[in-house]
Amino acid sequence: MESIDIKKINKNIVHDDGTIDSFEQQLIDLSGGVFDTQYPLIVDGNTTCLSYIDEIDENIPLIMNVSTAVKIREKHDIGFAYVSRCTSLLKKSVLAFDSIKYKSSKVVVLDDFTDDGNPIVAICRLNKQIGCVYVNEINSIYDRQRFSNYMINAYNANCTFYKNEKTEHYITSHWSQLPDDMIYALSTENYKHSFTKNQVEQDLLLNVEFSDYLGYWKMIDQTESNGSIYYCFESKNDSSYPFLVVDEDLNVLCESFDELEIAVENYLSANELDMSI
């Protein structure tokens, strides 16, 4: 964003030569009592650090109110030195998801923990209007206790989860307490950018008939052929049954790799399809 647009938000941090005070300098001025607190802090001139969130306008500024910075320091015991790294922390974030309480806000999971092992999160409100300018706003940064429960509640509320290239490794390392279907959605490439619980349930066919498979199988692929969908699962812990292939009606076509070719041949023959494998 141009300095002239930043000036519409906080004219005091834009100098005559067009340079703009860094976020770190603004926090130093706030600590020294020389920052005009009637204006917000400008974290960054854009929000490209969160570009993996589908709904975000990454071209508008990222701001933080003075009251928020003070609350983070005094209530959550996170100092200005940490807060000054906000852009780089968001850029290295591992996941984001919709806030249950505030529909315009996203919970951004930072790749950082407290000494007690609690994940640190940032809350980002999207598309807030300040005068004639729209901004994204950091509403808080804090450590979240019982974070697995927090994520599960958001998942059960059908909130959208937003993934990036760091998500899979982070899930594998830290979130083993999550339910299997949620871990699957977070770690599989089938959902490269985002997902909701409803999408996952539909894809995994989570109904009573299929529920017995969930503890033992992990879906590794799905394909569509001749108007039908087929799901291929990999056993989690039983090497004697490495494969499970079912059709869209949950009919098991085969339960081992050795049976796969025969199952496909039988299916093609039964449906009079002139195809070979």
mmCIF file of C-alpha atoms in Angstrom:
data_model
loop_
_atom_site.group_PDB
_atom_site.id
_atom_site.type_symbol
_atom_site.label_atom_id
_atom_site.label_comp_id
_atom_site.label_asym_id
_atom_site.label_seq_id
_atom_site.Cartn_x
_atom_site.Cartn_y
_atom_site.Cartn_z
ATOM 1 C CA MET A 1 0.000 0.000 0.000
ATOM 2 C CA GLU A 2 1.172 3.496 -0.827
ATOM 3 C CA SER A 3 2.234 5.867 1.952
ATOM 4 C CA ILE A 4 -0.638 8.161 1.018
ATOM 5 C CA ASP A 5 -3.107 5.391 1.932
ATOM 6 C CA ILE A 6 -1.303 4.613 5.183
ATOM 7 C CA LYS A 7 -1.578 8.318 5.968
ATOM 8 C CA LYS A 8 -5.370 7.986 5.892
ATOM 9 C CA ILE A 9 -5.095 5.477 8.742
ATOM 10 C CA ASN A 10 -2.289 7.023 10.809
ATOM 11 C CA LYS A 11 -0.787 10.225 9.439
ATOM 12 C CA ASN A 12 1.780 10.444 12.248
ATOM 13 C CA ILE A 13 3.924 7.493 11.108
ATOM 14 C CA VAL A 14 4.334 8.772 7.530
ATOM 15 C CA HIS A 15 7.217 11.243 7.109
ATOM 16 C CA ASP A 16 7.641 14.036 4.575
ATOM 17 C CA ASP A 17 10.039 11.915 2.496
ATOM 18 C CA GLY A 18 7.404 9.146 2.229
ATOM 19 C CA THR A 19 9.089 6.728 4.623
ATOM 20 C CA ILE A 20 6.901 4.924 7.165
ATOM 21 C CA ASP A 21 7.820 4.005 10.711
ATOM 22 C CA SER A 22 8.209 0.262 11.154
ATOM 23 C CA PHE A 23 5.860 -1.620 13.455
ATOM 24 C CA GLU A 24 8.762 -2.139 15.825
ATOM 25 C CA GLN A 25 9.439 1.613 15.945
ATOM 26 C CA GLN A 26 5.760 2.314 16.586
ATOM 27 C CA LEU A 27 5.839 -0.038 19.573
ATOM 28 C CA ILE A 28 8.993 1.645 20.862
ATOM 29 C CA ASP A 29 7.249 5.013 20.597
ATOM 30 C CA LEU A 30 4.212 3.558 22.370
ATOM 31 C CA SER A 31 6.410 2.310 25.212
ATOM 32 C CA GLY A 32 8.070 5.727 25.398
ATOM 33 C CA GLY A 33 4.757 7.548 25.584
ATOM 34 C CA VAL A 34 5.230 9.464 22.322
ATOM 35 C CA PHE A 35 2.837 7.474 20.122
ATOM 36 C CA ASP A 36 -0.506 9.197 19.464
ATOM 37 C CA THR A 37 -2.895 6.574 20.870
ATOM 38 C CA GLN A 38 -5.934 7.875 19.001
ATOM 39 C CA TYR A 39 -4.533 6.178 15.870
ATOM 40 C CA PRO A 40 -3.931 2.459 15.289
ATOM 41 C CA LEU A 41 -0.566 0.773 14.882
ATOM 42 C CA ILE A 42 0.277 -0.273 11.321
ATOM 43 C CA VAL A 43 1.619 -3.829 11.488
ATOM 44 C CA ASP A 44 2.231 -4.023 7.738
ATOM 45 C CA GLY A 45 1.170 -2.258 4.551
ATOM 46 C CA ASN A 46 -0.432 -5.495 3.265
ATOM 47 C CA THR A 47 -1.563 -8.885 4.572
ATOM 48 C CA THR A 48 0.299 -11.221 2.236
ATOM 49 C CA CYS A 49 1.570 -13.053 5.325
ATOM 50 C CA LEU A 50 -1.870 -14.711 5.496
ATOM 51 C CA SER A 51 -2.485 -15.190 1.791
ATOM 52 C CA TYR A 52 -3.340 -18.886 2.263
ATOM 53 C CA ILE A 53 -6.655 -17.888 3.876
ATOM 54 C CA ASP A 54 -9.091 -17.943 0.961
ATOM 55 C CA GLU A 55 -11.319 -15.098 2.122
ATOM 56 C CA ILE A 56 -8.578 -12.611 2.957
ATOM 57 C CA ASP A 57 -7.804 -9.513 0.919
ATOM 58 C CA GLU A 58 -4.030 -9.648 1.109
ATOM 59 C CA ASN A 59 -3.602 -6.244 -0.534
ATOM 60 C CA ILE A 60 -5.021 -4.197 2.343
ATOM 61 C CA PRO A 61 -3.042 -3.111 5.443
ATOM 62 C CA LEU A 62 -2.732 -5.122 8.625
ATOM 63 C CA ILE A 63 -3.268 -3.043 11.764
ATOM 64 C CA MET A 64 -3.457 -3.406 15.538
ATOM 65 C CA ASN A 65 -5.203 -1.062 17.933
ATOM 66 C CA VAL A 66 -3.152 0.427 20.761
ATOM 67 C CA SER A 67 -5.554 -1.096 23.283
ATOM 68 C CA THR A 68 -4.915 -4.540 21.751
ATOM 69 C CA ALA A 69 -1.134 -4.184 22.038
ATOM 70 C CA VAL A 70 -1.495 -3.133 25.678
ATOM 71 C CA LYS A 71 -3.885 -6.020 26.407
ATOM 72 C CA ILE A 72 -1.502 -8.539 24.852
ATOM 73 C CA ARG A 73 1.292 -7.259 27.076
ATOM 74 C CA GLU A 74 -0.614 -6.812 30.331
ATOM 75 C CA LYS A 75 -3.296 -9.522 30.207
ATOM 76 C CA HIS A 76 -1.520 -12.226 28.217
ATOM 77 C CA ASP A 77 2.015 -11.413 29.395
ATOM 78 C CA ILE A 78 3.410 -11.202 25.861
ATOM 79 C CA GLY A 79 5.834 -8.292 25.521
ATOM 80 C CA PHE A 80 6.217 -5.775 22.728
ATOM 81 C CA ALA A 81 9.446 -7.437 21.592
ATOM 82 C CA TYR A 82 7.451 -10.556 20.677
ATOM 83 C CA VAL A 83 4.534 -8.589 19.223
ATOM 84 C CA SER A 84 6.920 -6.610 16.994
ATOM 85 C CA ARG A 85 7.617 -9.882 15.118
ATOM 86 C CA CYS A 86 3.942 -10.178 14.209
ATOM 87 C CA THR A 87 4.358 -10.256 10.418
ATOM 88 C CA SER A 88 7.067 -12.927 10.451
ATOM 89 C CA LEU A 89 5.111 -14.985 13.004
ATOM 90 C CA LEU A 90 1.996 -14.888 10.822
ATOM 91 C CA LYS A 91 4.041 -15.759 7.746
ATOM 92 C CA LYS A 92 5.270 -18.883 9.530
ATOM 93 C CA SER A 93 1.813 -19.822 10.842
ATOM 94 C CA VAL A 94 0.753 -23.431 10.360
ATOM 95 C CA LEU A 95 -3.028 -23.266 10.130
ATOM 96 C CA ALA A 96 -6.026 -20.966 10.407
ATOM 97 C CA PHE A 97 -9.728 -21.530 10.997
ATOM 98 C CA ASP A 98 -12.940 -19.568 11.424
ATOM 99 C CA SER A 99 -13.755 -18.155 14.819
ATOM 100 C CA ILE A 100 -16.894 -19.743 16.247
ATOM 101 C CA LYS A 101 -17.925 -16.550 18.007
ATOM 102 C CA TYR A 102 -17.011 -13.895 15.432
ATOM 103 C CA LYS A 103 -17.732 -14.784 11.806
ATOM 104 C CA SER A 104 -15.456 -12.054 10.437
ATOM 105 C CA SER A 105 -12.456 -13.305 12.422
ATOM 106 C CA LYS A 106 -9.915 -16.068 11.843
ATOM 107 C CA VAL A 107 -7.901 -17.969 14.432
ATOM 108 C CA VAL A 108 -4.312 -18.168 13.165
ATOM 109 C CA VAL A 109 -2.133 -20.863 14.736
ATOM 110 C CA LEU A 110 1.469 -19.706 15.100
ATOM 111 C CA ASP A 111 4.381 -22.110 14.954
ATOM 112 C CA ASP A 112 5.246 -21.339 18.545
ATOM 113 C CA PHE A 113 4.475 -22.587 22.045
ATOM 114 C CA THR A 114 4.679 -21.410 25.621
ATOM 115 C CA ASP A 115 7.015 -23.103 28.089
ATOM 116 C CA ASP A 116 3.949 -25.102 29.223
ATOM 117 C CA GLY A 117 3.435 -26.416 25.688
ATOM 118 C CA ASN A 118 0.357 -24.339 24.846
ATOM 119 C CA PRO A 119 0.094 -23.196 21.205
ATOM 120 C CA ILE A 120 0.131 -19.448 20.610
ATOM 121 C CA VAL A 121 -2.601 -18.062 18.363
ATOM 122 C CA ALA A 122 -3.424 -14.722 16.791
ATOM 123 C CA ILE A 123 -6.957 -13.521 16.065
ATOM 124 C CA CYS A 124 -7.349 -11.633 12.791
ATOM 125 C CA ARG A 125 -10.482 -9.693 11.911
ATOM 126 C CA LEU A 126 -11.036 -9.271 8.164
ATOM 127 C CA ASN A 127 -12.181 -6.236 6.198
ATOM 128 C CA LYS A 128 -12.689 -3.699 8.941
ATOM 129 C CA GLN A 129 -13.442 -0.222 7.661
ATOM 130 C CA ILE A 130 -11.537 2.763 9.036
ATOM 131 C CA GLY A 131 -12.848 5.901 7.387
ATOM 132 C CA CYS A 132 -12.619 5.209 3.661
ATOM 133 C CA VAL A 133 -9.970 2.493 3.998
ATOM 134 C CA TYR A 134 -10.455 -1.236 4.605
ATOM 135 C CA VAL A 135 -7.967 -3.077 6.802
ATOM 136 C CA ASN A 136 -7.333 -6.454 8.388
ATOM 137 C CA GLU A 137 -6.871 -6.229 12.134
ATOM 138 C CA ILE A 138 -5.003 -8.307 14.718
ATOM 139 C CA ASN A 139 -7.413 -8.447 17.657
ATOM 140 C CA SER A 140 -5.278 -10.524 19.998
ATOM 141 C CA ILE A 141 -2.253 -12.792 20.452
ATOM 142 C CA TYR A 142 -2.329 -15.291 23.305
ATOM 143 C CA ASP A 143 -1.595 -18.859 24.304
ATOM 144 C CA ARG A 144 -4.543 -21.238 24.141
ATOM 145 C CA GLN A 145 -5.004 -23.919 26.781
ATOM 146 C CA ARG A 146 -6.879 -27.150 25.929
ATOM 147 C CA PHE A 147 -6.268 -26.298 22.308
ATOM 148 C CA SER A 148 -7.287 -29.691 20.929
ATOM 149 C CA ASN A 149 -10.766 -29.199 22.400
ATOM 150 C CA TYR A 150 -10.863 -25.696 20.947
ATOM 151 C CA MET A 151 -10.114 -27.037 17.469
ATOM 152 C CA ILE A 152 -12.593 -29.890 17.792
ATOM 153 C CA ASN A 153 -15.348 -27.460 18.806
ATOM 154 C CA ALA A 154 -14.630 -25.336 15.735
ATOM 155 C CA TYR A 155 -14.602 -28.449 13.548
ATOM 156 C CA ASN A 156 -17.916 -29.663 14.963
ATOM 157 C CA ALA A 157 -19.384 -26.203 14.323
ATOM 158 C CA ASN A 158 -18.460 -26.726 10.642
ATOM 159 C CA CYS A 159 -15.990 -23.850 10.647
ATOM 160 C CA THR A 160 -13.693 -23.656 7.645
ATOM 161 C CA PHE A 161 -10.069 -24.674 8.242
ATOM 162 C CA TYR A 162 -7.336 -23.167 6.048
ATOM 163 C CA LYS A 163 -4.160 -25.133 5.354
ATOM 164 C CA ASN A 164 -0.718 -24.229 4.095
ATOM 165 C CA GLU A 165 2.473 -26.133 3.330
ATOM 166 C CA LYS A 166 3.363 -26.393 7.046
ATOM 167 C CA THR A 167 0.094 -27.921 8.250
ATOM 168 C CA GLU A 168 0.750 -31.615 7.657
ATOM 169 C CA HIS A 169 4.054 -31.719 9.551
ATOM 170 C CA TYR A 170 2.608 -29.720 12.440
ATOM 171 C CA ILE A 171 -0.421 -31.988 12.780
ATOM 172 C CA THR A 172 1.729 -35.115 12.722
ATOM 173 C CA SER A 173 3.977 -33.719 15.424
ATOM 174 C CA HIS A 174 1.572 -32.155 17.864
ATOM 175 C CA TRP A 175 -2.133 -32.916 17.452
ATOM 176 C CA SER A 176 -2.512 -36.654 17.987
ATOM 177 C CA GLN A 177 -5.503 -36.087 20.297
ATOM 178 C CA LEU A 178 -7.717 -34.966 17.432
ATOM 179 C CA PRO A 179 -10.296 -37.408 16.005
ATOM 180 C CA ASP A 180 -9.156 -39.556 13.087
ATOM 181 C CA ASP A 181 -11.313 -37.849 10.466
ATOM 182 C CA MET A 182 -9.972 -34.440 11.465
ATOM 183 C CA ILE A 183 -6.353 -35.603 11.400
ATOM 184 C CA TYR A 184 -7.018 -37.096 7.973
ATOM 185 C CA ALA A 185 -8.386 -33.796 6.642
ATOM 186 C CA LEU A 186 -5.475 -31.822 8.071
ATOM 187 C CA SER A 187 -2.784 -34.172 6.803
ATOM 188 C CA THR A 188 -4.033 -35.403 3.430
ATOM 189 C CA GLU A 189 -3.344 -33.683 0.134
ATOM 190 C CA ASN A 190 -6.993 -34.166 -0.822
ATOM 191 C CA TYR A 191 -7.662 -30.868 0.950
ATOM 192 C CA LYS A 192 -4.873 -28.631 -0.280
ATOM 193 C CA HIS A 193 -6.344 -25.315 0.851
ATOM 194 C CA SER A 194 -9.415 -25.623 3.062
ATOM 195 C CA PHE A 195 -12.117 -27.940 4.378
ATOM 196 C CA THR A 196 -15.132 -28.173 6.662
ATOM 197 C CA LYS A 197 -16.480 -31.080 8.673
ATOM 198 C CA ASN A 198 -19.384 -31.475 6.256
ATOM 199 C CA GLN A 199 -16.942 -31.899 3.368
ATOM 200 C CA VAL A 200 -14.900 -34.470 5.255
ATOM 201 C CA GLU A 201 -17.970 -36.437 6.326
ATOM 202 C CA GLN A 202 -19.204 -36.555 2.755
ATOM 203 C CA ASP A 203 -15.843 -37.622 1.401
ATOM 204 C CA LEU A 204 -15.286 -40.293 4.020
ATOM 205 C CA LEU A 205 -18.902 -41.476 3.935
ATOM 206 C CA LEU A 206 -19.209 -41.100 7.699
ATOM 207 C CA ASN A 207 -22.431 -42.917 8.378
ATOM 208 C CA VAL A 208 -23.389 -45.816 10.626
ATOM 209 C CA GLU A 209 -22.596 -48.438 8.026
ATOM 210 C CA PHE A 210 -19.098 -47.087 7.443
ATOM 211 C CA SER A 211 -18.192 -46.065 11.004
ATOM 212 C CA ASP A 212 -16.530 -49.408 11.825
ATOM 213 C CA TYR A 213 -13.789 -48.660 9.297
ATOM 214 C CA LEU A 214 -12.680 -45.358 10.812
ATOM 215 C CA GLY A 215 -10.452 -46.784 13.511
ATOM 216 C CA TYR A 216 -8.570 -49.075 11.148
ATOM 217 C CA TRP A 217 -8.414 -47.444 7.730
ATOM 218 C CA LYS A 218 -7.069 -44.206 6.287
ATOM 219 C CA MET A 219 -8.340 -43.069 2.917
ATOM 220 C CA ILE A 220 -5.420 -42.560 0.547
ATOM 221 C CA ASP A 221 -7.171 -42.038 -2.777
ATOM 222 C CA GLN A 222 -10.493 -41.705 -4.542
ATOM 223 C CA THR A 223 -11.335 -41.885 -8.220
ATOM 224 C CA GLU A 224 -14.354 -41.581 -10.478
ATOM 225 C CA SER A 225 -14.983 -43.932 -13.374
ATOM 226 C CA ASN A 226 -18.068 -44.418 -15.532
ATOM 227 C CA GLY A 227 -20.157 -42.268 -13.217
ATOM 228 C CA SER A 228 -19.179 -44.141 -10.047
ATOM 229 C CA ILE A 229 -16.814 -43.168 -7.232
ATOM 230 C CA TYR A 230 -14.317 -45.557 -5.665
ATOM 231 C CA TYR A 231 -12.429 -45.069 -2.416
ATOM 232 C CA CYS A 232 -9.122 -46.722 -1.600
ATOM 233 C CA PHE A 233 -8.090 -47.115 2.038
ATOM 234 C CA GLU A 234 -4.825 -48.130 3.636
ATOM 235 C CA SER A 235 -4.733 -50.158 6.835
ATOM 236 C CA LYS A 236 -3.366 -48.285 9.841
ATOM 237 C CA ASN A 237 -2.047 -51.245 11.791
ATOM 238 C CA ASP A 238 -2.723 -54.581 10.070
ATOM 239 C CA SER A 239 -0.230 -55.452 7.357
ATOM 240 C CA SER A 240 -2.209 -58.541 6.369
ATOM 241 C CA TYR A 241 -4.882 -56.267 4.851
ATOM 242 C CA PRO A 242 -2.998 -53.378 3.274
ATOM 243 C CA PHE A 243 -5.868 -52.343 1.006
ATOM 244 C CA LEU A 244 -9.589 -51.752 1.215
ATOM 245 C CA VAL A 245 -11.470 -50.594 -1.870
ATOM 246 C CA VAL A 246 -15.156 -49.690 -1.674
ATOM 247 C CA ASP A 247 -17.624 -48.218 -4.127
ATOM 248 C CA GLU A 248 -19.887 -45.258 -3.438
ATOM 249 C CA ASP A 249 -22.531 -47.589 -1.949
ATOM 250 C CA LEU A 250 -19.943 -48.906 0.525
ATOM 251 C CA ASN A 251 -19.699 -52.285 -1.131
ATOM 252 C CA VAL A 252 -16.259 -53.742 -0.458
ATOM 253 C CA LEU A 253 -14.599 -54.701 -3.721
ATOM 254 C CA CYS A 254 -11.484 -56.157 -2.160
ATOM 255 C CA GLU A 255 -9.565 -56.310 1.096
ATOM 256 C CA SER A 256 -6.006 -56.844 -0.090
ATOM 257 C CA PHE A 257 -3.742 -55.682 -2.856
ATOM 258 C CA ASP A 258 -3.595 -59.182 -4.338
ATOM 259 C CA GLU A 259 -7.376 -59.163 -4.799
ATOM 260 C CA LEU A 260 -7.495 -55.751 -6.440
ATOM 261 C CA GLU A 261 -6.970 -56.881 -10.023
ATOM 262 C CA ILE A 262 -9.576 -59.639 -9.743
ATOM 263 C CA ALA A 263 -12.075 -57.258 -8.171
ATOM 264 C CA VAL A 264 -11.677 -54.759 -10.991
ATOM 265 C CA GLU A 265 -12.026 -57.497 -13.626
ATOM 266 C CA ASN A 266 -15.191 -58.817 -11.973
ATOM 267 C CA TYR A 267 -16.648 -55.334 -11.776
ATOM 268 C CA LEU A 268 -15.962 -54.592 -15.423
ATOM 269 C CA SER A 269 -17.421 -57.920 -16.472
ATOM 270 C CA ALA A 270 -20.560 -57.507 -14.359
ATOM 271 C CA ASN A 271 -21.180 -54.062 -15.825
ATOM 272 C CA GLU A 272 -20.340 -55.183 -19.362
ATOM 273 C CA LEU A 273 -17.620 -52.571 -19.691
ATOM 274 C CA ASP A 274 -15.093 -53.116 -22.451
ATOM 275 C CA MET A 275 -12.044 -52.068 -20.471
ATOM 276 C CA SER A 276 -8.849 -53.745 -19.434
ATOM 277 C CA ILE A 277 -6.399 -53.131 -16.633
#
